[in-house]
């Protein structure tokens, strides 16, 4: 009986979607992607129709449109700006359903848990809605309750979204140069993760710990005894939304100071923690009455690794030092494969962009505008930004925009400079590099196994005379000295590599005697490496 009802609901939904697609002329929208190649078409009008289409299709499609609005390296700016207008506001469900869900999830009567519970929600979104309440101990809380039957609705809509994706995939590839299906796959994972409120509660606890070093940042408390996969209960935050800039000024808050503090917190997340709030727009920020900044809604978070951090530094350094190669290096890490890219044309476009920013002092460098210009160049060359990198770059653009809204003279890059320097110093630290070399790894064992056969192959090749080098040069004696030097350095380098591999294997298996808990093999290995390194330096001076 339940399956029959679900099938009937799915059929009705399919008919509804078909009617909406016909209303906005899906065939015309697809035809536009073809005509645009040959005729001047009003892109802005098409983008508006696409946004309205998603709004009429309902909450699932609205959320998918919001995800698409983050793909600044894929879609034209007109589509990005239109999709950013999508609001996740939907009709709230009734209090009787709210009460039923709370009591079934928590196993108690709503009156046994709360002294007060506002029947009218403070916010209503596609997945759930938030109510203000007061616990028996007098503490005010915000209770987010998941919509009834939302899992069935999402599953049905995701099936239809995939079918729609397959229908338009070919034309999307032709015009926008990206495959929409992986984006749908990511959305499927994201929306199902957002439906598990215990995951969000966990991230709130993690960020609370991460932000504990800042006395001007606050993260709400989670009430785990009243939290499940479908309900999250957290501390109610009294204050003012960052969207209401005029009210903040009337209350006497220093907006310039708030902008700087917010930027410091953001760069701390990126370079010191590696976990960041991926949706830091003003609607998710509350300025508390005592001036502390409180981030809410931890449903979207991002992670960043050392390679991404270093690529970000290289990109900005490339603009400062007028080095297109450094920028292209950073792009390689942030993007998918670009085998068919015309490297010369790409570098020329980057050089032109550099000229726009190189003469500007650091304090006047607009990071969000710079990233948008890079996105534009990548689109031109059909280079796709990895979705993980897209989340990071989008968060940077949002945070920069919030800072500039609070203070027109705000400079995100200047505030980031100390974080850049500190991370780069740590990243290129000799101690870190040595620790990586000496860290036990299966690669060393594999390399050790291959070393004898590789060396034998090289010797056999030399003995057979298969390797021949012909050089015509006036300063032949000088060249002989150079070859001797290179041969000596190669020999020493092989010895050093062998020592590192051997010591790593011994450390991995913890064999051999020790001195004061330090393996004797490590001590001897380091001494030999130092002596050989001194020999290399002396030989280089003589050359």
Short mmCIF file of C-alpha atoms in Angstrom, two decimals:
data_model
loop_
_atom_site.label_atom_id
_atom_site.label_comp_id
_atom_site.label_asym_id
_atom_site.label_seq_id
_atom_site.Cartn_x
_atom_site.Cartn_y
_atom_site.Cartn_z
CA UNK A 1 0.00 0.00 0.00
CA UNK A 2 2.85 2.40 0.92
CA UNK A 3 4.70 1.62 -2.33
CA UNK A 4 1.50 2.26 -4.29
CA UNK A 5 1.08 5.67 -2.61
CA UNK A 6 4.72 6.51 -3.33
CA UNK A 7 4.33 5.50 -6.98
CA UNK A 8 1.16 7.62 -7.30
CA UNK A 9 2.94 10.58 -5.65
CA UNK A 10 5.90 10.13 -8.03
CA UNK A 11 3.58 10.03 -11.04
CA UNK A 12 1.82 13.20 -9.91
CA UNK A 13 5.17 14.88 -9.34
CA UNK A 14 6.34 13.83 -12.81
CA UNK A 15 3.23 15.35 -14.37
CA UNK A 16 3.75 18.53 -12.35
CA UNK A 17 7.37 18.83 -13.49
CA UNK A 18 6.37 18.16 -17.09
CA UNK A 19 3.83 21.00 -16.93
CA UNK A 20 6.41 23.42 -15.45
CA UNK A 21 9.02 22.51 -18.08
CA UNK A 22 6.46 23.17 -20.80
CA UNK A 23 5.52 26.47 -19.14
CA UNK A 24 9.08 27.78 -19.32
CA UNK A 25 9.78 26.19 -22.67
CA UNK A 26 12.54 23.67 -21.98
CA UNK A 27 12.94 23.08 -25.71
CA UNK A 28 13.48 26.82 -26.20
CA UNK A 29 16.05 26.93 -23.40
CA UNK A 30 17.93 24.08 -25.03
CA UNK A 31 17.58 25.69 -28.44
CA UNK A 32 19.15 28.88 -27.03
CA UNK A 33 22.37 27.00 -26.27
CA UNK A 34 22.50 26.10 -29.96
CA UNK A 35 21.46 29.48 -31.36
CA UNK A 36 23.88 31.40 -29.17
CA UNK A 37 26.73 30.19 -31.32
CA UNK A 38 25.27 31.94 -34.38
CA UNK A 39 22.87 34.64 -33.16
CA UNK A 40 22.87 37.35 -30.56
CA UNK A 41 20.58 36.03 -27.83
CA UNK A 42 19.67 37.78 -24.57
CA UNK A 43 21.65 35.65 -22.11
CA UNK A 44 20.30 37.55 -19.10
CA UNK A 45 16.68 36.77 -20.03
CA UNK A 46 17.46 33.06 -20.44
CA UNK A 47 19.24 33.04 -17.06
CA UNK A 48 16.18 34.63 -15.40
CA UNK A 49 13.87 32.05 -16.96
CA UNK A 50 16.13 29.25 -15.77
CA UNK A 51 16.05 30.62 -12.21
CA UNK A 52 12.24 30.91 -12.25
CA UNK A 53 12.01 27.38 -13.66
CA UNK A 54 13.96 26.01 -10.69
CA UNK A 55 11.85 28.02 -8.22
CA UNK A 56 8.64 26.53 -9.64
CA UNK A 57 10.09 23.01 -9.66
CA UNK A 58 10.34 23.18 -5.87
CA UNK A 59 12.77 22.96 -2.90
CA UNK A 60 15.00 20.15 -4.21
CA UNK A 61 15.61 21.95 -7.49
CA UNK A 62 16.11 25.27 -5.68
CA UNK A 63 18.85 23.70 -3.57
CA UNK A 64 20.40 22.23 -6.70
CA UNK A 65 20.34 25.71 -8.27
CA UNK A 66 22.08 27.06 -5.17
CA UNK A 67 24.80 24.45 -5.63
CA UNK A 68 25.12 25.46 -9.30
CA UNK A 69 25.53 29.09 -8.20
CA UNK A 70 28.80 28.04 -6.55
CA UNK A 71 30.26 26.82 -9.85
CA UNK A 72 31.82 30.14 -10.87
CA UNK A 73 34.42 28.37 -12.95
CA UNK A 74 31.76 26.66 -15.07
CA UNK A 75 28.69 28.84 -15.65
CA UNK A 76 28.55 32.33 -17.19
CA UNK A 77 28.39 35.20 -14.68
CA UNK A 78 24.80 36.06 -15.71
CA UNK A 79 23.65 32.57 -14.64
CA UNK A 80 25.69 32.71 -11.42
CA UNK A 81 24.15 36.05 -10.40
CA UNK A 82 20.61 34.84 -11.16
CA UNK A 83 21.04 31.55 -9.30
CA UNK A 84 22.35 33.44 -6.25
CA UNK A 85 18.89 35.02 -6.00
CA UNK A 86 17.32 31.63 -5.27
CA UNK A 87 15.80 31.70 -1.79
CA UNK A 88 15.42 28.54 0.26
CA UNK A 89 12.16 29.84 1.79
CA UNK A 90 9.17 27.52 1.60
CA UNK A 91 5.78 27.24 3.25
CA UNK A 92 6.17 25.99 6.85
CA UNK A 93 4.49 22.76 7.94
CA UNK A 94 1.96 22.80 10.78
CA UNK A 95 2.64 22.73 14.51
CA UNK A 96 0.81 19.42 14.98
CA UNK A 97 3.33 17.76 12.67
CA UNK A 98 6.18 19.52 14.52
CA UNK A 99 4.87 18.20 17.82
CA UNK A 100 4.43 14.68 16.45
CA UNK A 101 8.00 14.55 15.07
CA UNK A 102 9.56 15.86 18.31
CA UNK A 103 7.66 13.41 20.51
CA UNK A 104 8.35 10.40 18.25
CA UNK A 105 12.06 11.28 17.92
CA UNK A 106 12.74 12.17 21.58
CA UNK A 107 10.33 9.73 23.19
CA UNK A 108 8.82 12.39 25.46
CA UNK A 109 5.89 14.74 25.45
CA UNK A 110 6.78 18.18 24.14
CA UNK A 111 5.46 19.64 27.43
CA UNK A 112 7.91 17.46 29.40
CA UNK A 113 10.85 18.94 27.51
CA UNK A 114 9.96 22.60 26.99
CA UNK A 115 8.39 25.27 29.17
CA UNK A 116 7.74 27.37 26.07
CA UNK A 117 7.66 26.49 22.39
CA UNK A 118 6.81 29.05 19.70
CA UNK A 119 4.35 27.47 17.30
CA UNK A 120 5.32 29.89 14.54
CA UNK A 121 8.74 29.04 13.06
CA UNK A 122 11.47 31.69 12.90
CA UNK A 123 12.69 30.28 9.57
CA UNK A 124 11.41 27.70 7.14
CA UNK A 125 13.59 26.04 4.49
CA UNK A 126 13.37 23.11 2.10
CA UNK A 127 14.67 20.48 4.53
CA UNK A 128 13.32 21.78 7.83
CA UNK A 129 12.27 24.71 9.95
CA UNK A 130 13.50 26.38 13.14
CA UNK A 131 11.46 27.16 16.25
CA UNK A 132 12.44 29.15 19.31
CA UNK A 133 11.80 27.37 22.61
CA UNK A 134 12.71 27.41 26.30
CA UNK A 135 13.84 24.34 28.20
CA UNK A 136 12.71 23.39 31.70
CA UNK A 137 15.97 24.82 33.09
CA UNK A 138 15.12 28.24 31.64
CA UNK A 139 17.64 28.17 28.76
CA UNK A 140 16.46 29.38 25.36
CA UNK A 141 17.12 27.07 22.43
CA UNK A 142 16.64 26.92 18.66
CA UNK A 143 15.05 23.66 17.57
CA UNK A 144 15.42 22.63 13.91
CA UNK A 145 12.96 19.95 12.83
CA UNK A 146 13.19 18.04 9.57
CA UNK A 147 10.19 18.15 7.25
CA UNK A 148 7.88 15.12 7.34
CA UNK A 149 8.40 12.61 4.50
CA UNK A 150 11.29 14.70 3.17
CA UNK A 151 13.38 11.59 2.42
CA UNK A 152 10.71 10.22 0.07
CA UNK A 153 10.32 13.61 -1.62
CA UNK A 154 14.08 14.02 -2.07
CA UNK A 155 14.46 10.46 -3.43
CA UNK A 156 11.64 11.02 -5.92
CA UNK A 157 13.00 14.42 -7.00
CA UNK A 158 16.56 13.11 -7.29
CA UNK A 159 15.36 10.37 -9.64
CA UNK A 160 13.60 12.96 -11.78
CA UNK A 161 16.59 15.33 -11.60
CA UNK A 162 18.85 12.57 -12.92
CA UNK A 163 16.46 11.90 -15.80
CA UNK A 164 16.35 15.60 -16.60
CA UNK A 165 20.15 15.74 -16.35
CA UNK A 166 20.50 12.92 -18.87
CA UNK A 167 18.06 14.71 -21.17
CA UNK A 168 20.02 17.98 -21.25
CA UNK A 169 23.52 16.62 -20.62
CA UNK A 170 24.63 16.59 -24.25
CA UNK A 171 23.59 20.21 -24.89
CA UNK A 172 25.11 21.35 -21.58
CA UNK A 173 28.44 19.81 -22.60
CA UNK A 174 28.29 21.55 -25.99
CA UNK A 175 27.67 25.01 -24.60
CA UNK A 176 28.94 25.14 -21.00
CA UNK A 177 31.74 22.57 -21.56
CA UNK A 178 31.07 20.51 -18.44
CA UNK A 179 29.25 17.31 -17.55
CA UNK A 180 26.24 18.03 -15.35
CA UNK A 181 25.92 14.44 -14.07
CA UNK A 182 28.88 14.55 -11.61
CA UNK A 183 27.36 17.76 -10.21
CA UNK A 184 24.07 15.92 -9.68
CA UNK A 185 25.98 13.08 -7.98
CA UNK A 186 27.65 15.56 -5.63
CA UNK A 187 24.31 17.23 -4.88
CA UNK A 188 22.81 13.83 -4.06
CA UNK A 189 25.55 13.18 -1.49
CA UNK A 190 25.38 16.72 -0.09
CA UNK A 191 21.62 16.83 0.40
CA UNK A 192 21.54 13.41 2.07
CA UNK A 193 24.34 14.51 4.40
CA UNK A 194 22.41 17.68 5.23
CA UNK A 195 19.40 15.53 6.14
CA UNK A 196 21.41 13.96 8.98
CA UNK A 197 21.30 16.64 11.68
CA UNK A 198 23.71 14.67 13.89
CA UNK A 199 26.46 15.35 11.32
CA UNK A 200 25.83 19.10 11.58
CA UNK A 201 25.81 18.86 15.38
CA UNK A 202 29.19 17.12 15.25
CA UNK A 203 30.66 19.90 13.12
CA UNK A 204 29.33 22.52 15.53
CA UNK A 205 31.30 20.83 18.31
CA UNK A 206 34.44 20.71 16.14
CA UNK A 207 34.21 24.41 15.23
CA UNK A 208 33.55 25.30 18.86
CA UNK A 209 36.87 23.71 19.75
CA UNK A 210 38.68 25.25 16.76
CA UNK A 211 37.43 28.78 17.52
CA UNK A 212 38.17 28.60 21.26
CA UNK A 213 41.35 30.69 20.78
CA UNK A 214 39.28 33.72 19.69
CA UNK A 215 37.56 35.69 22.43
CA UNK A 216 35.49 37.54 19.83
CA UNK A 217 33.97 34.43 18.18
CA UNK A 218 31.16 32.32 19.60
CA UNK A 219 29.73 28.95 18.55
CA UNK A 220 26.34 27.84 19.95
CA UNK A 221 26.08 24.94 22.37
CA UNK A 222 24.49 21.69 21.15
CA UNK A 223 21.99 19.91 23.41
CA UNK A 224 22.76 16.33 22.48
CA UNK A 225 19.99 14.89 24.67
CA UNK A 226 17.49 16.63 22.40
CA UNK A 227 19.29 15.97 19.09
CA UNK A 228 18.71 13.15 16.61
CA UNK A 229 19.12 12.65 12.86
CA UNK A 230 15.86 14.56 12.34
CA UNK A 231 16.08 17.15 15.15
CA UNK A 232 18.90 19.41 16.29
CA UNK A 233 18.57 21.52 19.42
CA UNK A 234 21.13 24.23 20.01
CA UNK A 235 21.58 27.36 22.06
CA UNK A 236 19.45 30.27 20.88
CA UNK A 237 21.67 33.21 19.93
CA UNK A 238 20.42 36.70 20.76
CA UNK A 239 21.85 39.37 18.51
CA UNK A 240 21.63 40.97 15.08
CA UNK A 241 21.95 39.40 11.64
CA UNK A 242 24.95 40.60 9.65
CA UNK A 243 22.51 41.29 6.82
CA UNK A 244 21.15 44.29 8.75
CA UNK A 245 24.15 46.61 8.41
CA UNK A 246 22.13 49.76 9.19
CA UNK A 247 20.87 48.34 12.51
CA UNK A 248 24.41 47.28 13.47
CA UNK A 249 25.62 50.84 12.90
CA UNK A 250 22.72 52.23 14.95
CA UNK A 251 23.65 49.90 17.81
CA UNK A 252 27.18 51.33 17.78
CA UNK A 253 29.11 48.38 16.34
CA UNK A 254 32.43 49.14 14.59
CA UNK A 255 31.87 47.53 11.19
CA UNK A 256 35.50 48.00 10.11
CA UNK A 257 36.68 46.14 13.20
CA UNK A 258 34.14 43.35 12.60
CA UNK A 259 35.35 42.99 9.00
CA UNK A 260 38.97 42.56 10.11
CA UNK A 261 38.05 40.08 12.86
CA UNK A 262 35.92 38.04 10.46
CA UNK A 263 38.78 37.91 7.94
CA UNK A 264 41.26 36.74 10.59
CA UNK A 265 38.90 33.96 11.63
CA UNK A 266 38.43 32.91 8.00
CA UNK A 267 42.16 32.71 7.18
CA UNK A 268 42.78 30.90 10.47
CA UNK A 269 40.34 28.20 9.32
CA UNK A 270 42.09 27.91 5.96
CA UNK A 271 45.76 27.92 6.99
CA UNK A 272 45.82 26.73 10.59
CA UNK A 273 42.92 24.29 10.84
CA UNK A 274 42.11 22.97 7.37
CA UNK A 275 38.36 22.84 8.06
CA UNK A 276 36.26 25.87 7.14
CA UNK A 277 32.68 27.13 7.17
CA UNK A 278 31.92 26.89 3.44
CA UNK A 279 28.88 29.19 3.45
CA UNK A 280 29.94 32.31 5.41
CA UNK A 281 27.35 34.69 3.89
CA UNK A 282 25.80 37.41 6.11
CA UNK A 283 22.61 35.39 6.69
CA UNK A 284 24.70 32.80 8.56
CA UNK A 285 26.41 35.35 10.81
CA UNK A 286 24.94 36.90 13.97
CA UNK A 287 26.61 39.78 15.81
CA UNK A 288 25.87 39.20 19.48
CA UNK A 289 24.96 42.03 21.81
CA UNK A 290 28.46 41.97 23.36
CA UNK A 291 30.08 42.28 19.90
CA UNK A 292 31.09 38.65 19.44
CA UNK A 293 30.71 37.07 16.00
CA UNK A 294 28.58 33.92 15.93
CA UNK A 295 28.47 31.62 12.91
CA UNK A 296 25.32 29.52 12.51
CA UNK A 297 24.20 26.77 10.12
CA UNK A 298 27.09 24.33 9.81
CA UNK A 299 25.40 22.21 7.14
CA UNK A 300 28.07 23.12 4.56
CA UNK A 301 31.73 22.79 5.52
CA UNK A 302 34.87 22.34 3.45
CA UNK A 303 38.29 20.76 3.92
CA UNK A 304 41.60 21.95 2.53
CA UNK A 305 44.96 20.17 2.30
CA UNK A 306 48.52 21.50 2.20
CA UNK A 307 48.70 21.36 -1.61
CA UNK A 308 45.60 23.58 -1.93
CA UNK A 309 46.98 26.01 0.64
CA UNK A 310 50.28 26.26 -1.17
CA UNK A 311 48.55 26.66 -4.53
CA UNK A 312 46.54 29.57 -3.15
CA UNK A 313 49.73 31.24 -1.94
CA UNK A 314 51.43 30.59 -5.30
CA UNK A 315 48.50 32.14 -7.16
CA UNK A 316 48.56 35.38 -5.18
CA UNK A 317 52.38 35.46 -5.22
CA UNK A 318 52.25 35.09 -9.00
CA UNK A 319 50.24 38.30 -9.28
CA UNK A 320 52.50 40.18 -6.87
CA UNK A 321 55.73 39.01 -8.56
CA UNK A 322 54.34 39.15 -12.13
CA UNK A 323 54.97 35.42 -12.67
CA UNK A 324 52.43 33.72 -14.95
CA UNK A 325 54.10 30.31 -14.47
CA UNK A 326 53.38 30.39 -10.74
CA UNK A 327 49.73 31.15 -11.40
CA UNK A 328 49.47 28.34 -13.96
CA UNK A 329 51.12 25.99 -11.43
CA UNK A 330 48.41 26.85 -8.91
CA UNK A 331 45.70 26.38 -11.55
CA UNK A 332 47.01 22.85 -12.21
CA UNK A 333 46.23 21.90 -8.61
CA UNK A 334 42.78 23.52 -8.54
CA UNK A 335 41.56 22.15 -11.86
CA UNK A 336 40.88 18.88 -13.63
CA UNK A 337 43.00 17.57 -16.50
CA UNK A 338 43.71 20.16 -19.23
CA UNK A 339 45.61 18.10 -21.80
CA UNK A 340 44.10 19.83 -24.85
CA UNK A 341 44.68 23.36 -23.57
CA UNK A 342 46.73 25.73 -25.71
CA UNK A 343 49.45 26.55 -23.16
CA UNK A 344 50.73 29.60 -25.02
CA UNK A 345 47.28 31.20 -25.27
CA UNK A 346 46.56 30.41 -21.62
CA UNK A 347 49.82 32.04 -20.54
CA UNK A 348 49.10 35.11 -22.70
CA UNK A 349 45.69 35.53 -21.06
CA UNK A 350 47.25 35.16 -17.59
CA UNK A 351 49.93 37.72 -18.52
CA UNK A 352 47.24 40.22 -19.54
CA UNK A 353 45.44 39.65 -16.25
CA UNK A 354 48.68 40.13 -14.30
CA UNK A 355 49.16 43.54 -15.91
CA UNK A 356 45.84 44.63 -14.40
CA UNK A 357 46.96 43.84 -10.85
CA UNK A 358 50.76 43.95 -10.80
CA UNK A 359 51.02 47.73 -10.42
CA UNK A 360 48.56 47.77 -7.51
CA UNK A 361 49.83 47.71 -3.91
CA UNK A 362 48.83 44.68 -1.83
CA UNK A 363 46.24 46.67 0.14
CA UNK A 364 44.35 47.49 -3.08
CA UNK A 365 44.31 43.97 -4.51
CA UNK A 366 40.71 42.75 -4.82
CA UNK A 367 40.96 39.00 -4.28
CA UNK A 368 37.37 38.10 -5.18
CA UNK A 369 37.51 40.09 -8.44
CA UNK A 370 40.86 38.50 -9.24
CA UNK A 371 39.42 34.99 -8.75
CA UNK A 372 36.43 35.82 -10.95
CA UNK A 373 38.80 36.98 -13.70
CA UNK A 374 40.67 33.68 -13.42
CA UNK A 375 37.35 31.78 -13.62
CA UNK A 376 36.55 33.69 -16.81
CA UNK A 377 39.90 32.69 -18.36
CA UNK A 378 39.42 29.05 -17.35
CA UNK A 379 35.96 29.00 -18.93
CA UNK A 380 37.45 30.44 -22.13
CA UNK A 381 39.96 27.57 -22.27
CA UNK A 382 37.43 24.89 -21.24
CA UNK A 383 39.32 24.17 -18.01
CA UNK A 384 37.15 22.82 -15.19
CA UNK A 385 37.75 23.63 -11.54
CA UNK A 386 37.62 20.60 -9.24
CA UNK A 387 34.46 20.66 -7.12
CA UNK A 388 36.47 20.49 -3.88
CA UNK A 389 38.49 23.52 -4.97
CA UNK A 390 35.34 25.30 -6.12
CA UNK A 391 33.96 25.19 -2.57
CA UNK A 392 37.15 26.79 -1.22
CA UNK A 393 37.34 29.53 -3.85
CA UNK A 394 33.63 30.29 -3.47
CA UNK A 395 34.02 30.65 0.32
CA UNK A 396 36.89 33.11 -0.28
CA UNK A 397 34.72 35.19 -2.62
CA UNK A 398 31.81 35.23 -0.12
CA UNK A 399 34.01 36.15 2.86
CA UNK A 400 35.75 38.87 0.86
CA UNK A 401 32.34 40.24 -0.17
CA UNK A 402 31.11 40.36 3.43
CA UNK A 403 34.24 42.27 4.48
CA UNK A 404 33.87 44.80 1.64
CA UNK A 405 30.19 45.27 2.46
CA UNK A 406 31.15 46.19 6.03
CA UNK A 407 34.10 48.34 4.96
CA UNK A 408 34.62 49.56 1.36
CA UNK A 409 38.38 49.96 2.05
CA UNK A 410 38.66 46.41 3.40
CA UNK A 411 41.50 44.31 1.94
CA UNK A 412 41.23 40.56 2.36
CA UNK A 413 44.66 39.81 0.89
CA UNK A 414 46.52 42.18 3.21
CA UNK A 415 44.98 40.51 6.27
CA UNK A 416 45.89 37.10 4.81
CA UNK A 417 49.59 37.98 4.36
CA UNK A 418 50.78 36.89 7.87
CA UNK A 419 48.92 33.58 7.50
CA UNK A 420 50.51 33.05 4.06
CA UNK A 421 54.02 33.68 5.40
CA UNK A 422 53.61 31.50 8.48
CA UNK A 423 52.27 28.55 6.48
CA UNK A 424 54.90 28.87 3.71
CA UNK A 425 57.66 28.94 6.32
CA UNK A 426 56.29 25.77 7.90
CA UNK A 427 55.65 24.10 4.53
CA UNK A 428 59.25 24.61 3.31
CA UNK A 429 60.86 23.96 6.68
CA UNK A 430 64.01 21.75 6.38
CA UNK A 431 62.86 19.80 9.43
CA UNK A 432 59.51 19.04 7.74
CA UNK A 433 61.24 17.98 4.51
CA UNK A 434 63.69 15.75 6.42
CA UNK A 435 60.84 14.20 8.42
CA UNK A 436 59.05 13.36 5.15
CA UNK A 437 62.23 11.75 3.76
CA UNK A 438 62.86 9.74 6.94
CA UNK A 439 59.23 8.74 7.46
CA UNK A 440 58.91 4.95 7.03
CA UNK A 441 57.07 4.25 3.80
CA UNK A 442 56.35 1.19 1.62
CA UNK A 443 57.69 3.27 -1.30
CA UNK A 444 61.20 3.12 0.21
CA UNK A 445 61.03 -0.67 0.47
CA UNK A 446 59.82 -0.93 -3.14
CA UNK A 447 62.56 1.46 -4.25
CA UNK A 448 65.16 -0.60 -2.36
CA UNK A 449 63.98 -3.75 -4.13
CA UNK A 450 64.21 -2.08 -7.56
CA UNK A 451 67.58 -0.39 -6.94
CA UNK A 452 69.82 -3.44 -7.71
CA UNK A 453 67.97 -4.34 -10.95
CA UNK A 454 67.88 -0.68 -12.07
CA UNK A 455 71.61 -0.26 -11.39
CA UNK A 456 72.42 -3.54 -13.22
CA UNK A 457 70.37 -2.39 -16.22
CA UNK A 458 72.24 0.93 -16.31
CA UNK A 459 75.66 -0.83 -16.12
CA UNK A 460 74.68 -3.34 -18.85
CA UNK A 461 73.59 -0.49 -21.10
CA UNK A 462 76.89 1.30 -20.59
CA UNK A 463 78.94 -1.90 -21.19
CA UNK A 464 77.10 -2.68 -24.44
CA UNK A 465 77.70 0.85 -25.66
CA UNK A 466 73.99 1.39 -26.22
CA UNK A 467 74.17 4.76 -24.52
CA UNK A 468 76.10 7.21 -26.71
CA UNK A 469 76.56 10.93 -26.25
CA UNK A 470 78.23 13.11 -28.91
CA UNK A 471 79.40 16.56 -27.82
CA UNK A 472 81.19 19.20 -29.84
CA UNK A 473 82.61 21.91 -27.61
CA UNK A 474 85.63 24.22 -27.56
CA UNK A 475 86.29 23.99 -23.82
CA UNK A 476 86.65 20.22 -23.75
CA UNK A 477 88.82 20.03 -20.59
CA UNK A 478 86.29 22.15 -18.74
CA UNK A 479 83.53 19.78 -19.89
CA UNK A 480 85.54 16.76 -18.64
CA UNK A 481 85.83 18.38 -15.20
CA UNK A 482 82.09 19.01 -15.24
CA UNK A 483 81.35 15.38 -16.09
CA UNK A 484 83.66 14.22 -13.31
CA UNK A 485 81.88 16.54 -10.90
CA UNK A 486 78.45 15.35 -12.01
CA UNK A 487 79.49 11.69 -11.84
CA UNK A 488 80.85 12.23 -8.33
CA UNK A 489 77.69 14.02 -7.22
CA UNK A 490 75.49 11.28 -8.70
CA UNK A 491 77.51 8.66 -6.86
CA UNK A 492 77.27 10.54 -3.58
CA UNK A 493 73.54 11.18 -4.13
CA UNK A 494 72.97 7.46 -4.73
CA UNK A 495 74.84 6.66 -1.51
CA UNK A 496 72.76 9.23 0.40
CA UNK A 497 69.53 7.83 -1.09
CA UNK A 498 70.58 4.30 -0.17
CA UNK A 499 71.36 5.39 3.39
CA UNK A 500 67.95 7.09 3.72
CA UNK A 501 66.18 4.00 2.36
CA UNK A 502 68.18 1.66 4.58
CA UNK A 503 67.67 3.74 7.73
CA UNK A 504 63.94 4.06 6.96
CA UNK A 505 63.60 0.28 6.64
CA UNK A 506 65.46 -0.24 9.93
CA UNK A 507 63.28 2.36 11.66
CA UNK A 508 60.14 0.80 10.22
CA UNK A 509 61.04 -2.58 11.74
CA UNK A 510 62.71 -1.02 14.85
CA UNK A 511 65.84 -3.19 14.59
CA UNK A 512 69.36 -2.49 15.86
CA UNK A 513 70.82 -0.94 19.05
CA UNK A 514 69.86 2.45 20.44
CA UNK A 515 71.55 5.31 22.34
CA UNK A 516 69.24 7.08 24.80
CA UNK A 517 66.20 5.69 22.89
CA UNK A 518 67.64 7.07 19.59
CA UNK A 519 68.36 4.30 17.04
CA UNK A 520 72.11 4.00 16.40
CA UNK A 521 71.39 3.48 12.67
CA UNK A 522 69.73 6.91 12.53
CA UNK A 523 72.69 8.63 14.23
CA UNK A 524 75.24 7.00 11.91
CA UNK A 525 73.09 7.69 8.85
CA UNK A 526 72.76 11.40 9.67
CA UNK A 527 76.54 11.73 10.29
CA UNK A 528 77.38 10.13 6.95
CA UNK A 529 74.82 12.31 5.13
CA UNK A 530 76.26 15.48 6.71
CA UNK A 531 79.83 14.50 5.78
CA UNK A 532 78.85 13.69 2.18
CA UNK A 533 76.84 16.91 1.91
CA UNK A 534 79.91 18.93 2.99
CA UNK A 535 81.87 17.10 0.28
CA UNK A 536 79.27 18.13 -2.31
CA UNK A 537 79.46 21.79 -1.24
CA UNK A 538 83.30 21.81 -1.36
CA UNK A 539 83.34 20.14 -4.78
CA UNK A 540 80.89 22.72 -6.11
CA UNK A 541 83.13 25.57 -4.92
CA UNK A 542 86.15 24.10 -6.71
CA UNK A 543 84.27 23.73 -10.00
#
